Amino acid sequence: MILYNNNSNILNQVKVKPFKLEREIQNIFESNLYEIMGLQLVKSEFSIKNKRIDTLAYDKQTNAFIIIEYKRDKNYSVVDQGLTYLNLMLQNKAEFILTYNETLKDILHSKDVDWSQSRVAFVSPSFTDNQISASDFKDFGIELWEIKQFENNTISINTIKKSSGAPSIKPLLENSDNLKEVKENIKVYTEEDHYNNGSDYIIELYEKFKSSILNLTDGIEILPQKYYIAFKKGSNISDIEIQKKSLKIFINAKIGSLDDPKGLVKDVSNIGHRGNGDYQIQIENDKDLEYIMSLIKQVL
């Protein structure tokens, strides 16, 4: 990415200002963890089994622990380190639960954690082509985040997306007894996993709503979760649960904050539900598609 200052239509390039220490990157992320990744900071510099984890975080949307590692250079293997950390977590669940409860003064039970959604995020100013290619598996709980600092105090942060044809990593783990926990427990969900829940008609209906949501603004991401498909721009804006004969759409807004003159949405603020937000819409066709988009747009 190249940034320019625009001074009366004269562009002057803003130069990259390299980070001197990994700790600088860590401080930026830990101070803004929810704004950047939508996560809750659990502990900085978490040590377990002679290993030090830079940042331990928790994702309340997926009910899963996230390990974050910061790198200023490129001489490391995201695959080896990622698998090691995931295996470490799955073999020491009680330690992670205890650290959460002691640090945050809260009560979290192991049964409430979705360990299959555990993941490791690497943050670095850049990644090599080999690192990007090596981590490009559809069911591999590894994320790559690029961060750059510029001379005008601007920071850019981007996630590196997996390719659409990314293969499964499980065949590579078949003969590894050391990584048994990762092989059997980690699950990265895809849209195709959710398609099994609906009829052909409902899948087609989902595609219409998906396309409309993505067209609301630039930068909306699709992140399939265990029970729903999340649409995010920073944080979740809407979630869609594919059912056999309908779609259940959640709008991530607090009750009373949505302008709904048609009274189409249902208040689920006091009802247990899987999606995010206090509003839910059950649909069986696309007759209200444009109106529903106007509701979702209110949370952008």
PDB file of C-alpha atoms in Angstrom:
ATOM      1  CA  MET A   1       0.000   0.000   0.000  1.00  0.00           C
ATOM      2  CA  ILE A   2       1.299   3.452  -0.938  1.00  0.00           C
ATOM      3  CA  LEU A   3      -0.049   6.499   0.904  1.00  0.00           C
ATOM      4  CA  TYR A   4       0.088  10.066  -0.366  1.00  0.00           C
ATOM      5  CA  ASN A   5      -0.590  13.477   1.111  1.00  0.00           C
ATOM      6  CA  ASN A   6      -2.793  15.493  -1.248  1.00  0.00           C
ATOM      7  CA  ASN A   7      -1.741  19.151  -1.171  1.00  0.00           C
ATOM      8  CA  SER A   8      -3.707  21.106  -3.825  1.00  0.00           C
ATOM      9  CA  ASN A   9      -3.676  18.051  -6.106  1.00  0.00           C
ATOM     10  CA  ILE A  10       0.069  17.592  -5.652  1.00  0.00           C
ATOM     11  CA  LEU A  11       0.732  14.158  -4.216  1.00  0.00           C
ATOM     12  CA  ASN A  12       3.621  13.571  -1.841  1.00  0.00           C
ATOM     13  CA  GLN A  13       4.313  10.000  -0.845  1.00  0.00           C
ATOM     14  CA  VAL A  14       4.079   9.209   2.862  1.00  0.00           C
ATOM     15  CA  LYS A  15       6.999   6.938   3.674  1.00  0.00           C
ATOM     16  CA  VAL A  16       6.786   3.803   5.770  1.00  0.00           C
ATOM     17  CA  LYS A  17       8.258   4.172   9.250  1.00  0.00           C
ATOM     18  CA  PRO A  18       9.577   0.744  10.308  1.00  0.00           C
ATOM     19  CA  PHE A  19       8.858  -0.546  13.791  1.00  0.00           C
ATOM     20  CA  LYS A  20      12.009  -0.750  15.897  1.00  0.00           C
ATOM     21  CA  LEU A  21      10.682  -3.364  18.294  1.00  0.00           C
ATOM     22  CA  GLU A  22       8.042  -6.083  18.258  1.00  0.00           C
ATOM     23  CA  ARG A  23       6.796  -4.597  21.520  1.00  0.00           C
ATOM     24  CA  GLU A  24       5.651  -1.483  19.620  1.00  0.00           C
ATOM     25  CA  ILE A  25       3.334  -3.638  17.504  1.00  0.00           C
ATOM     26  CA  GLN A  26       2.137  -5.516  20.581  1.00  0.00           C
ATOM     27  CA  ASN A  27       1.302  -2.280  22.417  1.00  0.00           C
ATOM     28  CA  ILE A  28      -0.788  -1.022  19.481  1.00  0.00           C
ATOM     29  CA  PHE A  29      -2.791  -4.241  19.278  1.00  0.00           C
ATOM     30  CA  GLU A  30      -3.274  -4.753  23.010  1.00  0.00           C
ATOM     31  CA  SER A  31      -4.392  -1.145  23.477  1.00  0.00           C
ATOM     32  CA  ASN A  32      -6.925  -1.448  20.640  1.00  0.00           C
ATOM     33  CA  LEU A  33      -7.701  -5.148  20.584  1.00  0.00           C
ATOM     34  CA  TYR A  34     -11.480  -4.856  20.408  1.00  0.00           C
ATOM     35  CA  GLU A  35     -11.387  -2.112  17.754  1.00  0.00           C
ATOM     36  CA  ILE A  36      -8.950  -4.074  15.561  1.00  0.00           C
ATOM     37  CA  MET A  37      -9.991  -7.700  16.035  1.00  0.00           C
ATOM     38  CA  GLY A  38     -13.175  -7.593  18.110  1.00  0.00           C
ATOM     39  CA  LEU A  39     -11.424  -9.484  20.920  1.00  0.00           C
ATOM     40  CA  GLN A  40     -11.169  -9.226  24.694  1.00  0.00           C
ATOM     41  CA  LEU A  41      -7.662  -8.972  26.127  1.00  0.00           C
ATOM     42  CA  VAL A  42      -7.069 -11.719  28.674  1.00  0.00           C
ATOM     43  CA  LYS A  43      -3.355 -11.471  29.423  1.00  0.00           C
ATOM     44  CA  SER A  44      -0.164 -10.049  27.986  1.00  0.00           C
ATOM     45  CA  GLU A  45       2.990 -12.204  28.130  1.00  0.00           C
ATOM     46  CA  PHE A  46       1.225 -15.410  29.178  1.00  0.00           C
ATOM     47  CA  SER A  47       3.681 -18.199  30.073  1.00  0.00           C
ATOM     48  CA  ILE A  48       2.757 -21.873  29.996  1.00  0.00           C
ATOM     49  CA  LYS A  49       4.853 -25.041  29.736  1.00  0.00           C
ATOM     50  CA  ASN A  50       8.092 -23.088  29.148  1.00  0.00           C
ATOM     51  CA  LYS A  51       6.526 -21.158  26.282  1.00  0.00           C
ATOM     52  CA  ARG A  52       5.618 -17.478  26.264  1.00  0.00           C
ATOM     53  CA  ILE A  53       2.503 -16.295  24.445  1.00  0.00           C
ATOM     54  CA  ASP A  54       2.639 -12.612  23.493  1.00  0.00           C
ATOM     55  CA  THR A  55      -1.097 -11.967  23.851  1.00  0.00           C
ATOM     56  CA  LEU A  56      -3.877 -14.228  25.059  1.00  0.00           C
ATOM     57  CA  ALA A  57      -7.293 -12.993  23.944  1.00  0.00           C
ATOM     58  CA  TYR A  58     -10.872 -14.235  23.975  1.00  0.00           C
ATOM     59  CA  ASP A  59     -13.501 -13.982  21.244  1.00  0.00           C
ATOM     60  CA  LYS A  60     -16.952 -13.616  22.808  1.00  0.00           C
ATOM     61  CA  GLN A  61     -18.667 -14.100  19.463  1.00  0.00           C
ATOM     62  CA  THR A  62     -17.188 -17.559  18.904  1.00  0.00           C
ATOM     63  CA  ASN A  63     -16.548 -18.331  22.605  1.00  0.00           C
ATOM     64  CA  ALA A  64     -12.948 -19.237  21.843  1.00  0.00           C
ATOM     65  CA  PHE A  65      -9.419 -18.353  22.942  1.00  0.00           C
ATOM     66  CA  ILE A  66      -7.118 -16.607  20.485  1.00  0.00           C
ATOM     67  CA  ILE A  67      -3.318 -16.579  20.710  1.00  0.00           C
ATOM     68  CA  ILE A  68      -1.599 -13.579  19.113  1.00  0.00           C
ATOM     69  CA  GLU A  69       2.093 -13.508  18.215  1.00  0.00           C
ATOM     70  CA  TYR A  70       3.965 -10.444  16.953  1.00  0.00           C
ATOM     71  CA  LYS A  71       6.899 -10.658  14.543  1.00  0.00           C
ATOM     72  CA  ARG A  72       9.130  -7.906  13.203  1.00  0.00           C
ATOM     73  CA  ASP A  73      11.214 -10.159  10.943  1.00  0.00           C
ATOM     74  CA  LYS A  74      10.331 -12.940   8.519  1.00  0.00           C
ATOM     75  CA  ASN A  75      12.509 -15.799   9.712  1.00  0.00           C
ATOM     76  CA  TYR A  76       9.935 -18.130  11.245  1.00  0.00           C
ATOM     77  CA  SER A  77       7.393 -20.752  10.245  1.00  0.00           C
ATOM     78  CA  VAL A  78       3.762 -19.770  10.770  1.00  0.00           C
ATOM     79  CA  VAL A  79       2.719 -23.403  10.263  1.00  0.00           C
ATOM     80  CA  ASP A  80       5.061 -24.972  12.830  1.00  0.00           C
ATOM     81  CA  GLN A  81       4.502 -22.266  15.445  1.00  0.00           C
ATOM     82  CA  GLY A  82       0.774 -22.106  14.794  1.00  0.00           C
ATOM     83  CA  LEU A  83       0.290 -25.852  15.193  1.00  0.00           C
ATOM     84  CA  THR A  84       2.477 -25.881  18.306  1.00  0.00           C
ATOM     85  CA  TYR A  85       0.411 -23.165  19.985  1.00  0.00           C
ATOM     86  CA  LEU A  86      -2.922 -24.734  19.038  1.00  0.00           C
ATOM     87  CA  ASN A  87      -1.768 -28.086  20.374  1.00  0.00           C
ATOM     88  CA  LEU A  88      -0.493 -26.411  23.555  1.00  0.00           C
ATOM     89  CA  MET A  89      -3.881 -24.808  24.122  1.00  0.00           C
ATOM     90  CA  LEU A  90      -5.902 -27.961  23.547  1.00  0.00           C
ATOM     91  CA  GLN A  91      -3.687 -29.982  25.879  1.00  0.00           C
ATOM     92  CA  ASN A  92      -3.858 -27.386  28.665  1.00  0.00           C
ATOM     93  CA  LYS A  93      -7.442 -26.159  28.614  1.00  0.00           C
ATOM     94  CA  ALA A  94      -7.674 -25.825  32.393  1.00  0.00           C
ATOM     95  CA  GLU A  95      -4.719 -23.407  32.476  1.00  0.00           C
ATOM     96  CA  PHE A  96      -6.363 -21.138  29.917  1.00  0.00           C
ATOM     97  CA  ILE A  97      -9.663 -21.183  31.795  1.00  0.00           C
ATOM     98  CA  LEU A  98      -7.914 -20.450  35.107  1.00  0.00           C
ATOM     99  CA  THR A  99      -5.974 -17.541  33.583  1.00  0.00           C
ATOM    100  CA  TYR A 100      -9.176 -16.044  32.157  1.00  0.00           C
ATOM    101  CA  ASN A 101     -10.997 -16.277  35.485  1.00  0.00           C
ATOM    102  CA  GLU A 102      -8.120 -14.990  37.614  1.00  0.00           C
ATOM    103  CA  THR A 103      -7.151 -12.124  35.304  1.00  0.00           C
ATOM    104  CA  LEU A 104     -10.631 -10.885  34.419  1.00  0.00           C
ATOM    105  CA  LYS A 105     -12.247 -11.763  37.756  1.00  0.00           C
ATOM    106  CA  ASP A 106     -14.940 -13.649  35.890  1.00  0.00           C
ATOM    107  CA  ILE A 107     -16.331 -17.173  35.772  1.00  0.00           C
ATOM    108  CA  LEU A 108     -15.765 -19.107  32.560  1.00  0.00           C
ATOM    109  CA  HIS A 109     -16.341 -22.866  32.394  1.00  0.00           C
ATOM    110  CA  SER A 110     -14.608 -25.171  29.954  1.00  0.00           C
ATOM    111  CA  LYS A 111     -17.972 -26.402  28.667  1.00  0.00           C
ATOM    112  CA  ASP A 112     -18.806 -22.834  27.610  1.00  0.00           C
ATOM    113  CA  VAL A 113     -15.703 -22.581  25.405  1.00  0.00           C
ATOM    114  CA  ASP A 114     -15.865 -23.732  21.789  1.00  0.00           C
ATOM    115  CA  TRP A 115     -12.380 -25.197  21.567  1.00  0.00           C
ATOM    116  CA  SER A 116     -12.899 -26.095  17.905  1.00  0.00           C
ATOM    117  CA  GLN A 117     -12.787 -22.361  17.117  1.00  0.00           C
ATOM    118  CA  SER A 118      -9.384 -21.806  18.787  1.00  0.00           C
ATOM    119  CA  ARG A 119      -6.948 -19.984  16.539  1.00  0.00           C
ATOM    120  CA  VAL A 120      -3.563 -18.304  16.351  1.00  0.00           C
ATOM    121  CA  ALA A 121      -2.998 -14.887  14.790  1.00  0.00           C
ATOM    122  CA  PHE A 122       0.422 -13.733  13.589  1.00  0.00           C
ATOM    123  CA  VAL A 123       0.956  -9.973  13.274  1.00  0.00           C
ATOM    124  CA  SER A 124       3.856  -8.636  11.232  1.00  0.00           C
ATOM    125  CA  PRO A 125       4.779  -5.721   8.955  1.00  0.00           C
ATOM    126  CA  SER A 126       4.939  -8.229   6.104  1.00  0.00           C
ATOM    127  CA  PHE A 127       4.883 -11.934   5.268  1.00  0.00           C
ATOM    128  CA  THR A 128       6.818 -13.851   2.656  1.00  0.00           C
ATOM    129  CA  ASP A 129       5.071 -15.611  -0.225  1.00  0.00           C
ATOM    130  CA  ASN A 130       6.097 -18.925   1.352  1.00  0.00           C
ATOM    131  CA  GLN A 131       4.493 -18.006   4.679  1.00  0.00           C
ATOM    132  CA  ILE A 132       1.262 -16.962   2.982  1.00  0.00           C
ATOM    133  CA  SER A 133       1.195 -20.094   0.842  1.00  0.00           C
ATOM    134  CA  ALA A 134       2.073 -22.393   3.756  1.00  0.00           C
ATOM    135  CA  SER A 135      -0.841 -21.107   5.859  1.00  0.00           C
ATOM    136  CA  ASP A 136      -3.376 -21.242   3.010  1.00  0.00           C
ATOM    137  CA  PHE A 137      -5.572 -24.094   4.260  1.00  0.00           C
ATOM    138  CA  LYS A 138      -9.337 -23.693   4.575  1.00  0.00           C
ATOM    139  CA  ASP A 139      -9.539 -25.551   7.902  1.00  0.00           C
ATOM    140  CA  PHE A 140      -6.355 -24.230   9.489  1.00  0.00           C
ATOM    141  CA  GLY A 141      -6.930 -21.958  12.507  1.00  0.00           C
ATOM    142  CA  ILE A 142      -4.120 -19.566  11.580  1.00  0.00           C
ATOM    143  CA  GLU A 143      -4.603 -15.882  10.702  1.00  0.00           C
ATOM    144  CA  LEU A 144      -2.057 -13.479   9.209  1.00  0.00           C
ATOM    145  CA  TRP A 145      -2.361  -9.749   9.962  1.00  0.00           C
ATOM    146  CA  GLU A 146      -0.149  -7.140   8.308  1.00  0.00           C
ATOM    147  CA  ILE A 147       0.550  -3.859  10.090  1.00  0.00           C
ATOM    148  CA  LYS A 148       2.450  -0.887   8.677  1.00  0.00           C
ATOM    149  CA  GLN A 149       3.358   2.426  10.271  1.00  0.00           C
ATOM    150  CA  PHE A 150       3.779   5.629   8.265  1.00  0.00           C
ATOM    151  CA  GLU A 151       5.604   8.877   8.996  1.00  0.00           C
ATOM    152  CA  ASN A 152       2.365  10.870   9.414  1.00  0.00           C
ATOM    153  CA  ASN A 153       1.302   8.673  12.388  1.00  0.00           C
ATOM    154  CA  THR A 154      -1.002   6.623  10.177  1.00  0.00           C
ATOM    155  CA  ILE A 155      -1.296   2.875  10.799  1.00  0.00           C
ATOM    156  CA  SER A 156      -2.641   0.396   8.259  1.00  0.00           C
ATOM    157  CA  ILE A 157      -3.824  -3.045   9.374  1.00  0.00           C
ATOM    158  CA  ASN A 158      -5.001  -5.735   6.966  1.00  0.00           C
ATOM    159  CA  THR A 159      -5.792  -9.424   7.173  1.00  0.00           C
ATOM    160  CA  ILE A 160      -4.463 -11.770   4.512  1.00  0.00           C
ATOM    161  CA  LYS A 161      -7.344 -13.741   3.086  1.00  0.00           C
ATOM    162  CA  LYS A 162      -7.210 -17.419   2.309  1.00  0.00           C
ATOM    163  CA  SER A 163      -7.635 -18.311  -1.337  1.00  0.00           C
ATOM    164  CA  SER A 164     -11.019 -19.530  -2.565  1.00  0.00           C
ATOM    165  CA  GLY A 165      -9.578 -22.924  -3.503  1.00  0.00           C
ATOM    166  CA  ALA A 166      -7.580 -23.462  -0.311  1.00  0.00           C
ATOM    167  CA  PRO A 167      -7.166 -27.202   0.458  1.00  0.00           C
ATOM    168  CA  SER A 168      -7.637 -28.989   3.775  1.00  0.00           C
ATOM    169  CA  ILE A 169      -4.654 -29.373   6.084  1.00  0.00           C
ATOM    170  CA  LYS A 170      -5.941 -32.585   7.676  1.00  0.00           C
ATOM    171  CA  PRO A 171      -4.264 -34.982   5.181  1.00  0.00           C
ATOM    172  CA  LEU A 172      -0.906 -33.474   6.208  1.00  0.00           C
ATOM    173  CA  LEU A 173      -1.633 -34.235   9.860  1.00  0.00           C
ATOM    174  CA  GLU A 174      -2.765 -37.829   9.414  1.00  0.00           C
ATOM    175  CA  ASN A 175       0.542 -39.378  10.509  1.00  0.00           C
ATOM    176  CA  SER A 176       1.301 -36.947  13.308  1.00  0.00           C
ATOM    177  CA  ASP A 177       0.503 -38.331  16.751  1.00  0.00           C
ATOM    178  CA  ASN A 178       1.861 -35.143  18.355  1.00  0.00           C
ATOM    179  CA  LEU A 179      -0.831 -33.065  16.679  1.00  0.00           C
ATOM    180  CA  LYS A 180      -3.722 -35.406  17.415  1.00  0.00           C
ATOM    181  CA  GLU A 181      -5.577 -32.749  19.421  1.00  0.00           C
ATOM    182  CA  VAL A 182      -5.399 -30.217  16.577  1.00  0.00           C
ATOM    183  CA  LYS A 183      -6.414 -32.764  13.965  1.00  0.00           C
ATOM    184  CA  GLU A 184      -9.444 -33.930  15.923  1.00  0.00           C
ATOM    185  CA  ASN A 185     -10.641 -30.694  17.495  1.00  0.00           C
ATOM    186  CA  ILE A 186      -9.911 -27.625  15.367  1.00  0.00           C
ATOM    187  CA  LYS A 187     -12.620 -26.743  12.860  1.00  0.00           C
ATOM    188  CA  VAL A 188     -12.699 -23.735  10.541  1.00  0.00           C
ATOM    189  CA  TYR A 189     -16.189 -23.351   9.112  1.00  0.00           C
ATOM    190  CA  THR A 190     -17.039 -22.477   5.513  1.00  0.00           C
ATOM    191  CA  GLU A 191     -20.203 -21.332   3.775  1.00  0.00           C
ATOM    192  CA  GLU A 192     -20.499 -24.819   2.306  1.00  0.00           C
ATOM    193  CA  ASP A 193     -20.854 -26.254   5.813  1.00  0.00           C
ATOM    194  CA  HIS A 194     -23.995 -24.138   6.244  1.00  0.00           C
ATOM    195  CA  TYR A 195     -25.401 -24.955   2.817  1.00  0.00           C
ATOM    196  CA  ASN A 196     -26.134 -28.474   4.082  1.00  0.00           C
ATOM    197  CA  ASN A 197     -28.819 -26.988   6.350  1.00  0.00           C
ATOM    198  CA  GLY A 198     -30.954 -25.474   3.587  1.00  0.00           C
ATOM    199  CA  SER A 199     -32.804 -26.426   0.439  1.00  0.00           C
ATOM    200  CA  ASP A 200     -31.630 -25.289  -2.998  1.00  0.00           C
ATOM    201  CA  TYR A 201     -34.205 -22.501  -2.884  1.00  0.00           C
ATOM    202  CA  ILE A 202     -32.964 -21.244   0.502  1.00  0.00           C
ATOM    203  CA  ILE A 203     -29.338 -21.377  -0.659  1.00  0.00           C
ATOM    204  CA  GLU A 204     -30.303 -19.247  -3.652  1.00  0.00           C
ATOM    205  CA  LEU A 205     -32.150 -16.862  -1.318  1.00  0.00           C
ATOM    206  CA  TYR A 206     -29.059 -16.630   0.896  1.00  0.00           C
ATOM    207  CA  GLU A 207     -26.907 -15.748  -2.122  1.00  0.00           C
ATOM    208  CA  LYS A 208     -29.243 -12.833  -2.948  1.00  0.00           C
ATOM    209  CA  PHE A 209     -29.050 -11.432   0.568  1.00  0.00           C
ATOM    210  CA  LYS A 210     -25.301 -12.051   0.727  1.00  0.00           C
ATOM    211  CA  SER A 211     -24.739 -10.103  -2.483  1.00  0.00           C
ATOM    212  CA  SER A 212     -26.924  -7.238  -1.259  1.00  0.00           C
ATOM    213  CA  ILE A 213     -25.093  -6.984   2.074  1.00  0.00           C
ATOM    214  CA  LEU A 214     -21.693  -6.946   0.367  1.00  0.00           C
ATOM    215  CA  ASN A 215     -22.907  -4.136  -1.899  1.00  0.00           C
ATOM    216  CA  LEU A 216     -23.850  -1.911   1.054  1.00  0.00           C
ATOM    217  CA  THR A 217     -20.276  -0.645   1.431  1.00  0.00           C
ATOM    218  CA  ASP A 218     -16.675  -1.605   0.726  1.00  0.00           C
ATOM    219  CA  GLY A 219     -14.721  -3.784   3.114  1.00  0.00           C
ATOM    220  CA  ILE A 220     -17.427  -6.127   4.405  1.00  0.00           C
ATOM    221  CA  GLU A 221     -15.999  -9.558   5.228  1.00  0.00           C
ATOM    222  CA  ILE A 222     -17.749 -12.932   5.321  1.00  0.00           C
ATOM    223  CA  LEU A 223     -16.707 -15.104   8.271  1.00  0.00           C
ATOM    224  CA  PRO A 224     -18.634 -18.375   8.632  1.00  0.00           C
ATOM    225  CA  GLN A 225     -18.969 -19.454  12.265  1.00  0.00           C
ATOM    226  CA  LYS A 226     -20.300 -22.627  13.854  1.00  0.00           C
ATOM    227  CA  TYR A 227     -23.982 -21.633  13.905  1.00  0.00           C
ATOM    228  CA  TYR A 228     -24.201 -18.740  11.451  1.00  0.00           C
ATOM    229  CA  ILE A 229     -22.432 -16.809   8.712  1.00  0.00           C
ATOM    230  CA  ALA A 230     -21.141 -13.460   9.971  1.00  0.00           C
ATOM    231  CA  PHE A 231     -20.844 -10.294   7.909  1.00  0.00           C
ATOM    232  CA  LYS A 232     -18.271  -7.977   9.459  1.00  0.00           C
ATOM    233  CA  LYS A 233     -16.883  -4.532   8.950  1.00  0.00           C
ATOM    234  CA  GLY A 234     -14.655  -4.242  11.980  1.00  0.00           C
ATOM    235  CA  SER A 235     -17.286  -5.933  14.155  1.00  0.00           C
ATOM    236  CA  ASN A 236     -20.308  -8.009  13.129  1.00  0.00           C
ATOM    237  CA  ILE A 237     -23.016  -6.011  11.359  1.00  0.00           C
ATOM    238  CA  SER A 238     -25.292  -8.933  10.529  1.00  0.00           C
ATOM    239  CA  ASP A 239     -25.409 -12.711  10.872  1.00  0.00           C
ATOM    240  CA  ILE A 240     -27.376 -15.163   8.742  1.00  0.00           C
ATOM    241  CA  GLU A 241     -28.422 -18.602   9.939  1.00  0.00           C
ATOM    242  CA  ILE A 242     -29.403 -20.898   7.071  1.00  0.00           C
ATOM    243  CA  GLN A 243     -32.344 -23.119   7.956  1.00  0.00           C
ATOM    244  CA  LYS A 244     -34.172 -25.718   5.898  1.00  0.00           C
ATOM    245  CA  LYS A 245     -37.089 -23.513   4.841  1.00  0.00           C
ATOM    246  CA  SER A 246     -36.008 -20.000   5.786  1.00  0.00           C
ATOM    247  CA  LEU A 247     -33.190 -17.625   6.650  1.00  0.00           C
ATOM    248  CA  LYS A 248     -32.803 -16.176  10.113  1.00  0.00           C
ATOM    249  CA  ILE A 249     -31.122 -12.769   9.899  1.00  0.00           C
ATOM    250  CA  PHE A 250     -29.687 -11.006  12.946  1.00  0.00           C
ATOM    251  CA  ILE A 251     -28.864  -7.292  12.975  1.00  0.00           C
ATOM    252  CA  ASN A 252     -26.154  -6.300  15.425  1.00  0.00           C
ATOM    253  CA  ALA A 253     -27.804  -3.305  17.080  1.00  0.00           C
ATOM    254  CA  LYS A 254     -29.036  -2.657  20.599  1.00  0.00           C
ATOM    255  CA  ILE A 255     -32.778  -2.730  21.174  1.00  0.00           C
ATOM    256  CA  GLY A 256     -34.354   0.682  20.600  1.00  0.00           C
ATOM    257  CA  SER A 257     -31.605   1.879  18.253  1.00  0.00           C
ATOM    258  CA  LEU A 258     -33.083   0.616  14.961  1.00  0.00           C
ATOM    259  CA  ASP A 259     -35.573   2.642  12.923  1.00  0.00           C
ATOM    260  CA  ASP A 260     -38.043   0.003  11.683  1.00  0.00           C
ATOM    261  CA  PRO A 261     -41.273   1.734  10.498  1.00  0.00           C
ATOM    262  CA  LYS A 262     -42.664  -1.544   9.076  1.00  0.00           C
ATOM    263  CA  GLY A 263     -42.173  -3.358  12.384  1.00  0.00           C
ATOM    264  CA  LEU A 264     -40.476  -6.218  10.570  1.00  0.00           C
ATOM    265  CA  VAL A 265     -37.822  -7.092  13.145  1.00  0.00           C
ATOM    266  CA  LYS A 266     -38.317  -9.149  16.294  1.00  0.00           C
ATOM    267  CA  ASP A 267     -36.880  -8.159  19.658  1.00  0.00           C
ATOM    268  CA  VAL A 268     -34.667 -11.038  20.847  1.00  0.00           C
ATOM    269  CA  SER A 269     -32.781  -9.050  23.480  1.00  0.00           C
ATOM    270  CA  ASN A 270     -34.214 -11.239  26.254  1.00  0.00           C
ATOM    271  CA  ILE A 271     -34.309 -14.473  24.300  1.00  0.00           C
ATOM    272  CA  GLY A 272     -31.417 -16.878  23.862  1.00  0.00           C
ATOM    273  CA  HIS A 273     -30.166 -16.739  20.272  1.00  0.00           C
ATOM    274  CA  ARG A 274     -27.045 -17.621  18.328  1.00  0.00           C
ATOM    275  CA  GLY A 275     -26.480 -14.470  16.275  1.00  0.00           C
ATOM    276  CA  ASN A 276     -25.265 -11.078  17.444  1.00  0.00           C
ATOM    277  CA  GLY A 277     -27.488  -8.131  18.225  1.00  0.00           C
ATOM    278  CA  ASP A 278     -30.984  -7.654  19.616  1.00  0.00           C
ATOM    279  CA  TYR A 279     -32.900  -7.872  16.332  1.00  0.00           C
ATOM    280  CA  GLN A 280     -33.964 -10.899  14.312  1.00  0.00           C
ATOM    281  CA  ILE A 281     -35.856 -11.339  11.046  1.00  0.00           C
ATOM    282  CA  GLN A 282     -37.174 -14.663   9.738  1.00  0.00           C
ATOM    283  CA  ILE A 283     -37.574 -14.649   5.950  1.00  0.00           C
ATOM    284  CA  GLU A 284     -38.786 -17.127   3.360  1.00  0.00           C
ATOM    285  CA  ASN A 285     -38.537 -14.939   0.238  1.00  0.00           C
ATOM    286  CA  ASP A 286     -36.895 -11.759  -1.046  1.00  0.00           C
ATOM    287  CA  LYS A 287     -39.919  -9.432  -1.148  1.00  0.00           C
ATOM    288  CA  ASP A 288     -38.510  -7.280   1.702  1.00  0.00           C
ATOM    289  CA  LEU A 289     -34.881  -7.497   0.597  1.00  0.00           C
ATOM    290  CA  GLU A 290     -34.374  -3.760  -0.058  1.00  0.00           C
ATOM    291  CA  TYR A 291     -36.099  -2.792   3.185  1.00  0.00           C
ATOM    292  CA  ILE A 292     -33.986  -5.256   5.189  1.00  0.00           C
ATOM    293  CA  MET A 293     -30.861  -3.787   3.593  1.00  0.00           C
ATOM    294  CA  SER A 294     -31.970  -0.348   4.810  1.00  0.00           C
ATOM    295  CA  LEU A 295     -32.143  -1.777   8.347  1.00  0.00           C
ATOM    296  CA  ILE A 296     -28.709  -3.401   8.162  1.00  0.00           C
ATOM    297  CA  LYS A 297     -27.213  -0.225   6.700  1.00  0.00           C
ATOM    298  CA  GLN A 298     -28.133   1.607   9.899  1.00  0.00           C
ATOM    299  CA  VAL A 299     -25.405  -0.258  11.817  1.00  0.00           C
ATOM    300  CA  LEU A 300     -22.626   0.594   9.348  1.00  0.00           C
TER     301      LEU A 300
END
